[in-house]
Short mmCIF file of C-alpha atoms in Angstrom, two decimals:
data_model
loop_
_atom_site.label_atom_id
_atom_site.label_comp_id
_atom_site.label_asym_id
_atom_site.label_seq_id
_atom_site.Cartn_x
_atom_site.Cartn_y
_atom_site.Cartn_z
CA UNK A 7 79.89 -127.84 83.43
CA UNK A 8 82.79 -125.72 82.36
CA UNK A 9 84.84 -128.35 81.58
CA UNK A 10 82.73 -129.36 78.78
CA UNK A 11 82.31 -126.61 76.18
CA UNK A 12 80.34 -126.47 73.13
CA UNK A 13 80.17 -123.42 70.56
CA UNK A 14 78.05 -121.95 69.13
CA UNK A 15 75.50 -122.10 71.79
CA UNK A 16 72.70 -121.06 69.63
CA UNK A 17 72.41 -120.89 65.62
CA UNK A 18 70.14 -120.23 63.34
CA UNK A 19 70.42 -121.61 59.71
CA UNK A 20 68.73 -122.17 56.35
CA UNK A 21 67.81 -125.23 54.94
CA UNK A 22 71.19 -126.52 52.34
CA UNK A 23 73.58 -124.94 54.31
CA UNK A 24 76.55 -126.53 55.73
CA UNK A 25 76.64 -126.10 60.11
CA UNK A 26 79.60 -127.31 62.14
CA UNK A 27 79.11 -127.49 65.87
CA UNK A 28 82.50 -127.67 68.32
CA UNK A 29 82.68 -129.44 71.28
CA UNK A 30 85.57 -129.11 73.56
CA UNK A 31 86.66 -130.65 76.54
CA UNK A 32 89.51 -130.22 79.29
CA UNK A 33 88.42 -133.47 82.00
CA UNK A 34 91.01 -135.54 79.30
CA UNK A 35 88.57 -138.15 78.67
CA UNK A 36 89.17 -140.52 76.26
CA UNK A 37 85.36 -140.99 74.78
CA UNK A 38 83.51 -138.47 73.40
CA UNK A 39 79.79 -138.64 72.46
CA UNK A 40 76.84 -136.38 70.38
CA UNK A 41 73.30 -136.24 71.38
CA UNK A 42 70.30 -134.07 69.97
CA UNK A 43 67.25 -133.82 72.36
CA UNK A 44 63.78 -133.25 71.01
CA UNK A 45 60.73 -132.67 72.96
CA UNK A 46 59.13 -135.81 73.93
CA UNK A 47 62.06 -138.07 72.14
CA UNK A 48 64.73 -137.42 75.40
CA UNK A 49 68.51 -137.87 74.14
CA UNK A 50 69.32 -140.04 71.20
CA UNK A 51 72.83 -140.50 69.95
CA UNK A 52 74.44 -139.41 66.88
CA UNK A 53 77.70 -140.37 67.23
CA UNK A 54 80.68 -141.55 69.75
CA UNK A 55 84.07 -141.69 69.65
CA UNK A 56 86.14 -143.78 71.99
CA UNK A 57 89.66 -142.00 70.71
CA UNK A 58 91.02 -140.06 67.74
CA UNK A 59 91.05 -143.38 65.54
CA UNK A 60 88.24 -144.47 66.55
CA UNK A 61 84.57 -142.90 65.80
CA UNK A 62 80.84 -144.85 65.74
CA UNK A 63 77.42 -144.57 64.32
CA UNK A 64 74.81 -144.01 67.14
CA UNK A 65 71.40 -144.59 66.40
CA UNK A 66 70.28 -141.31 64.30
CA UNK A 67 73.43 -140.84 62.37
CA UNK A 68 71.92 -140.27 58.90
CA UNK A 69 72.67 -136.99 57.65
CA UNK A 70 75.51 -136.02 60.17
CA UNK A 71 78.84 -136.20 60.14
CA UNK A 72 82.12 -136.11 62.92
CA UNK A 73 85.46 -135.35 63.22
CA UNK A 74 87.60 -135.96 66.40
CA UNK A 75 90.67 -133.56 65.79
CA UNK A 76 91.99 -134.64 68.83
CA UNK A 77 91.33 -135.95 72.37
CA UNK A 78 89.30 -132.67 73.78
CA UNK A 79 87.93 -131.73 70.59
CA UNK A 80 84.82 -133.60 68.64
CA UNK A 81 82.61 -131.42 66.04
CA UNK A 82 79.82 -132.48 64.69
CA UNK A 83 78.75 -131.22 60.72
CA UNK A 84 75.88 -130.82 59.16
CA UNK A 85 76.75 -130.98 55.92
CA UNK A 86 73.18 -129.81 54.26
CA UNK A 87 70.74 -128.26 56.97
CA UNK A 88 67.04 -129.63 57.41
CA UNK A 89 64.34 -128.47 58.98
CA UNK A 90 63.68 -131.65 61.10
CA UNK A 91 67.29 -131.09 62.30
CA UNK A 92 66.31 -128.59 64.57
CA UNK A 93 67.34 -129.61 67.87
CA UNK A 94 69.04 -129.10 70.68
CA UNK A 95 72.43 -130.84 70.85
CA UNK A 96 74.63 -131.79 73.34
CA UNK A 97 78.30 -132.92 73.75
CA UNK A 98 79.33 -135.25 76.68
CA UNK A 99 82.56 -137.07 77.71
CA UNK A 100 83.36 -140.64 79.59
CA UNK A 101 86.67 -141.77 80.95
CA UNK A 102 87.66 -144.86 79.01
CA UNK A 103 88.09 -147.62 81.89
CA UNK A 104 84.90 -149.05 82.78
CA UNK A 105 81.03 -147.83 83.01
CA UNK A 106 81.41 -144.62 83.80
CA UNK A 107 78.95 -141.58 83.99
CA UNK A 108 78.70 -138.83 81.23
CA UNK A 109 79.40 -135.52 81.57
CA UNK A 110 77.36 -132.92 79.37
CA UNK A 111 78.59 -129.61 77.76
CA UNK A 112 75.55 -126.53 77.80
CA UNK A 113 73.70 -127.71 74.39
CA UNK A 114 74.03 -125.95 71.04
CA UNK A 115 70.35 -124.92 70.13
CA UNK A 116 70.06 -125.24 66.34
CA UNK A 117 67.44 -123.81 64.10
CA UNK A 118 66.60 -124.82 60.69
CA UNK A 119 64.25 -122.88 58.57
CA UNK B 7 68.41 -153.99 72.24
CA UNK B 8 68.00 -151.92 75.38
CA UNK B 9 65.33 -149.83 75.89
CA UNK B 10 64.37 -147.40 78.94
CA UNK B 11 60.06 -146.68 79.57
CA UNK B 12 59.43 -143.98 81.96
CA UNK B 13 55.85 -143.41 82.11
CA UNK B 14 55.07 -140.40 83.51
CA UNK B 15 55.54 -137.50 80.90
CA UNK B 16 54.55 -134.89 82.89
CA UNK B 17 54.14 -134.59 86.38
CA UNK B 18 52.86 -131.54 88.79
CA UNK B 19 53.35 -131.59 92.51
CA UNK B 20 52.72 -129.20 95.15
CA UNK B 21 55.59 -128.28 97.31
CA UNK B 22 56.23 -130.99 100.20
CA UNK B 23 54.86 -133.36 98.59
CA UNK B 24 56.23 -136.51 97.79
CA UNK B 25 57.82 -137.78 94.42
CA UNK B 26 58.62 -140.71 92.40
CA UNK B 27 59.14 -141.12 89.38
CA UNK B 28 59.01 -144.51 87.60
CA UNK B 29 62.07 -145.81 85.23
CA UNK B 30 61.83 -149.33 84.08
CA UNK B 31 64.59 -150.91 81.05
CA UNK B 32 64.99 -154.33 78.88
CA UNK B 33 68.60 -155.15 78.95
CA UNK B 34 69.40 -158.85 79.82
CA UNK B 35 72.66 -158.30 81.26
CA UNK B 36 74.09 -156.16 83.33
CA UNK B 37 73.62 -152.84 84.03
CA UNK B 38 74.34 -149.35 85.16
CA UNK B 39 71.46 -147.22 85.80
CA UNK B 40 71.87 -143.11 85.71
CA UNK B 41 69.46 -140.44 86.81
CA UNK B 42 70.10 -137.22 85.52
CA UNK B 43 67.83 -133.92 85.72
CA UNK B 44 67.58 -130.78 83.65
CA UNK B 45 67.00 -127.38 84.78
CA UNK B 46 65.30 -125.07 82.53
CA UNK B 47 67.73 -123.94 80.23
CA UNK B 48 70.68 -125.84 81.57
CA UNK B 49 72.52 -129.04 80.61
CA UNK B 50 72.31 -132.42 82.25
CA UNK B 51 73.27 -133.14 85.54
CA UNK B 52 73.96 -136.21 87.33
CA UNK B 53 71.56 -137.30 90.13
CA UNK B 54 72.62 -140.40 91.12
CA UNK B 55 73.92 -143.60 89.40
CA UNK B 56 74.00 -147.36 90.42
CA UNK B 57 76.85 -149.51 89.32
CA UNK B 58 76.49 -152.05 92.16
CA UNK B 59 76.18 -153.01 95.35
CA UNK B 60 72.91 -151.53 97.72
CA UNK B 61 70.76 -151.34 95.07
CA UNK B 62 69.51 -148.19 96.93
CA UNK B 63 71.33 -144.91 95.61
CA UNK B 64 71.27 -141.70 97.18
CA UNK B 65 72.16 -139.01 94.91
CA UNK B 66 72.73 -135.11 95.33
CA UNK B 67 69.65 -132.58 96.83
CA UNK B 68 67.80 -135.36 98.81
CA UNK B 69 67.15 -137.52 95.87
CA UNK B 70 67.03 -141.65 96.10
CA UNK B 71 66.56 -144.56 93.41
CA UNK B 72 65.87 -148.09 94.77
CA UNK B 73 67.10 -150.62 91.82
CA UNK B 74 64.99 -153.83 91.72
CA UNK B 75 66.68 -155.97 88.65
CA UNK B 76 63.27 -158.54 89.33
CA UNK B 77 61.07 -155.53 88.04
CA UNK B 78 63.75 -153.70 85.69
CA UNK B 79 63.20 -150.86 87.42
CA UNK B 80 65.12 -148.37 89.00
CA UNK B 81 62.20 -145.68 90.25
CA UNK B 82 63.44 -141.85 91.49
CA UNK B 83 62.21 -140.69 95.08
CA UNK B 84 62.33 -138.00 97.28
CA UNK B 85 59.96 -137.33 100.11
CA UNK B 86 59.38 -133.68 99.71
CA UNK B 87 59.91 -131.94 96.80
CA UNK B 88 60.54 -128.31 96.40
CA UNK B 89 60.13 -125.61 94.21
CA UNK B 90 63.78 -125.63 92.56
CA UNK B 91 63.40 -129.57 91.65
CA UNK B 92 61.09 -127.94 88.74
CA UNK B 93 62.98 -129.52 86.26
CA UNK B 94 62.85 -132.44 83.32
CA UNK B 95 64.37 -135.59 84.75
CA UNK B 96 66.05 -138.57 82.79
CA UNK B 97 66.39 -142.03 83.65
CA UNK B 98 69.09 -143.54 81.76
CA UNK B 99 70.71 -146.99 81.38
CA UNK B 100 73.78 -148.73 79.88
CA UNK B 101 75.72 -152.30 79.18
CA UNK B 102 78.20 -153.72 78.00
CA UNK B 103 81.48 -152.72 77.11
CA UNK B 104 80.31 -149.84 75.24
CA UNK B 105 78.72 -147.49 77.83
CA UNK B 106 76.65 -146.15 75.50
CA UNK B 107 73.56 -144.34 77.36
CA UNK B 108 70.31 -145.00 76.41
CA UNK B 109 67.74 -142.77 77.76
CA UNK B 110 64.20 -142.78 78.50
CA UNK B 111 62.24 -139.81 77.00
CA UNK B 112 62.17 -137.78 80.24
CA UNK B 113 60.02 -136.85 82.72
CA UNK B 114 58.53 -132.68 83.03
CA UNK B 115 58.56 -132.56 86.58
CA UNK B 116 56.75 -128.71 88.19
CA UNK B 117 56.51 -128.15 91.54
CA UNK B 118 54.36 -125.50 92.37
CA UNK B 119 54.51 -123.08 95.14
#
């Protein structure tokens, strides 16, 4: 979905570095959200952010890190690589009001040797 | 704590044949239940989603989910599959005021000519 981007879509790192993946959106939803998907594990989150002020743990947020620099923009920072971070990630965005459905950006493939 | 179960990890159909796919979640109050599907190399799609109302969904590409809250389950059908549903296929569930997705670990669906 276009209106969902997320750079880069692949990168490969060392272990101790510092990675900072971008997701951007233009559907001017209010929530934001970061997933990583690992074979046999489906889509767990890492963190969500209902506006700019206002940013949750999900469930595997232990050695990650977000900032929401505004409404269409939510990065997610590793701030010392892993291996066991290697994953594919994905952005997705909500409209505010209600239970709504998701809407995914392409996936950021990370490698961590 | 919610939870989605989908049993059936991997799953290899000839074409014509029929599908489903079973999805079953603990939540104890109310929920909306999501289907979405992932072509290789692609990012998640929606399939279908039930908020309320006929608790049978139709979703995009001949696709149907039949929600039955007395079993917790909300089980993916389609009556003849074809090559291009080759895909991995989520079942995924939130509640409350949230909507935070939880989803099941996915289910490697190949269809084979």
């Amino acid at each position: 979905d276009a209106d969902v981007t997320q750079t880069p879509r692949n990168r490969i790192t060392k272990t101790g570095k510092r990675i900072m993946l971008e997701c951007s959106q233009t559907k001017g939803h209010d929530r934001m959200y970061w997933y990583r998907q690992d074979p046999g594990l489906g889509l767990r989150l890492i963190y969500y952010s209902f506006d700019v002020k206002d940013i949750n743990k999900g469930e595997i947020s232990d050695g990650y890190s977000v900032s929401r620099q505004a409404q269409a923009k939510f990065s997610l920072s590793l701030e010392s690589a892993i291996p066991n971070q290697t994953a594919l990630y994905f952005c997705a965005t909500s409209e505010g009001q209600g239970y709504r459905e998701q809407f995914f950006g392409p996936g950021t493939r990370l490698t961590v040797l | 704590a919610q939870s989605v179960s989908q049993h059936n990890h991997h799953v290899i159909l000839s074409e014509a044949a029929s599908l489903e796919l079973g999805c079953n979640y603990s939540y104890g109050g109310t929920v909306n239940l999501f289907w979405y599907v992932q072509y290789p190399g692609q990012h998640l799609q929606l399939l279908l989603k039930y908020f309320s109302g006929d608790p049978l969904v139709k979703g995009i590409k001949g696709f149907e989910a039949e929600f039955i809250k007395s079993k917790f389950s909300f089980n993916l059908r389609k009556p003849s599959v074809q090559w291009s549903d080759t895909a991995e296929y989520f079942c995924a569930v939130s509640g409350g005021a949230t909507n935070k997705l939880i989803f099941g670990t996915g289910t490697l669906l190949a269809v084979q000519p």
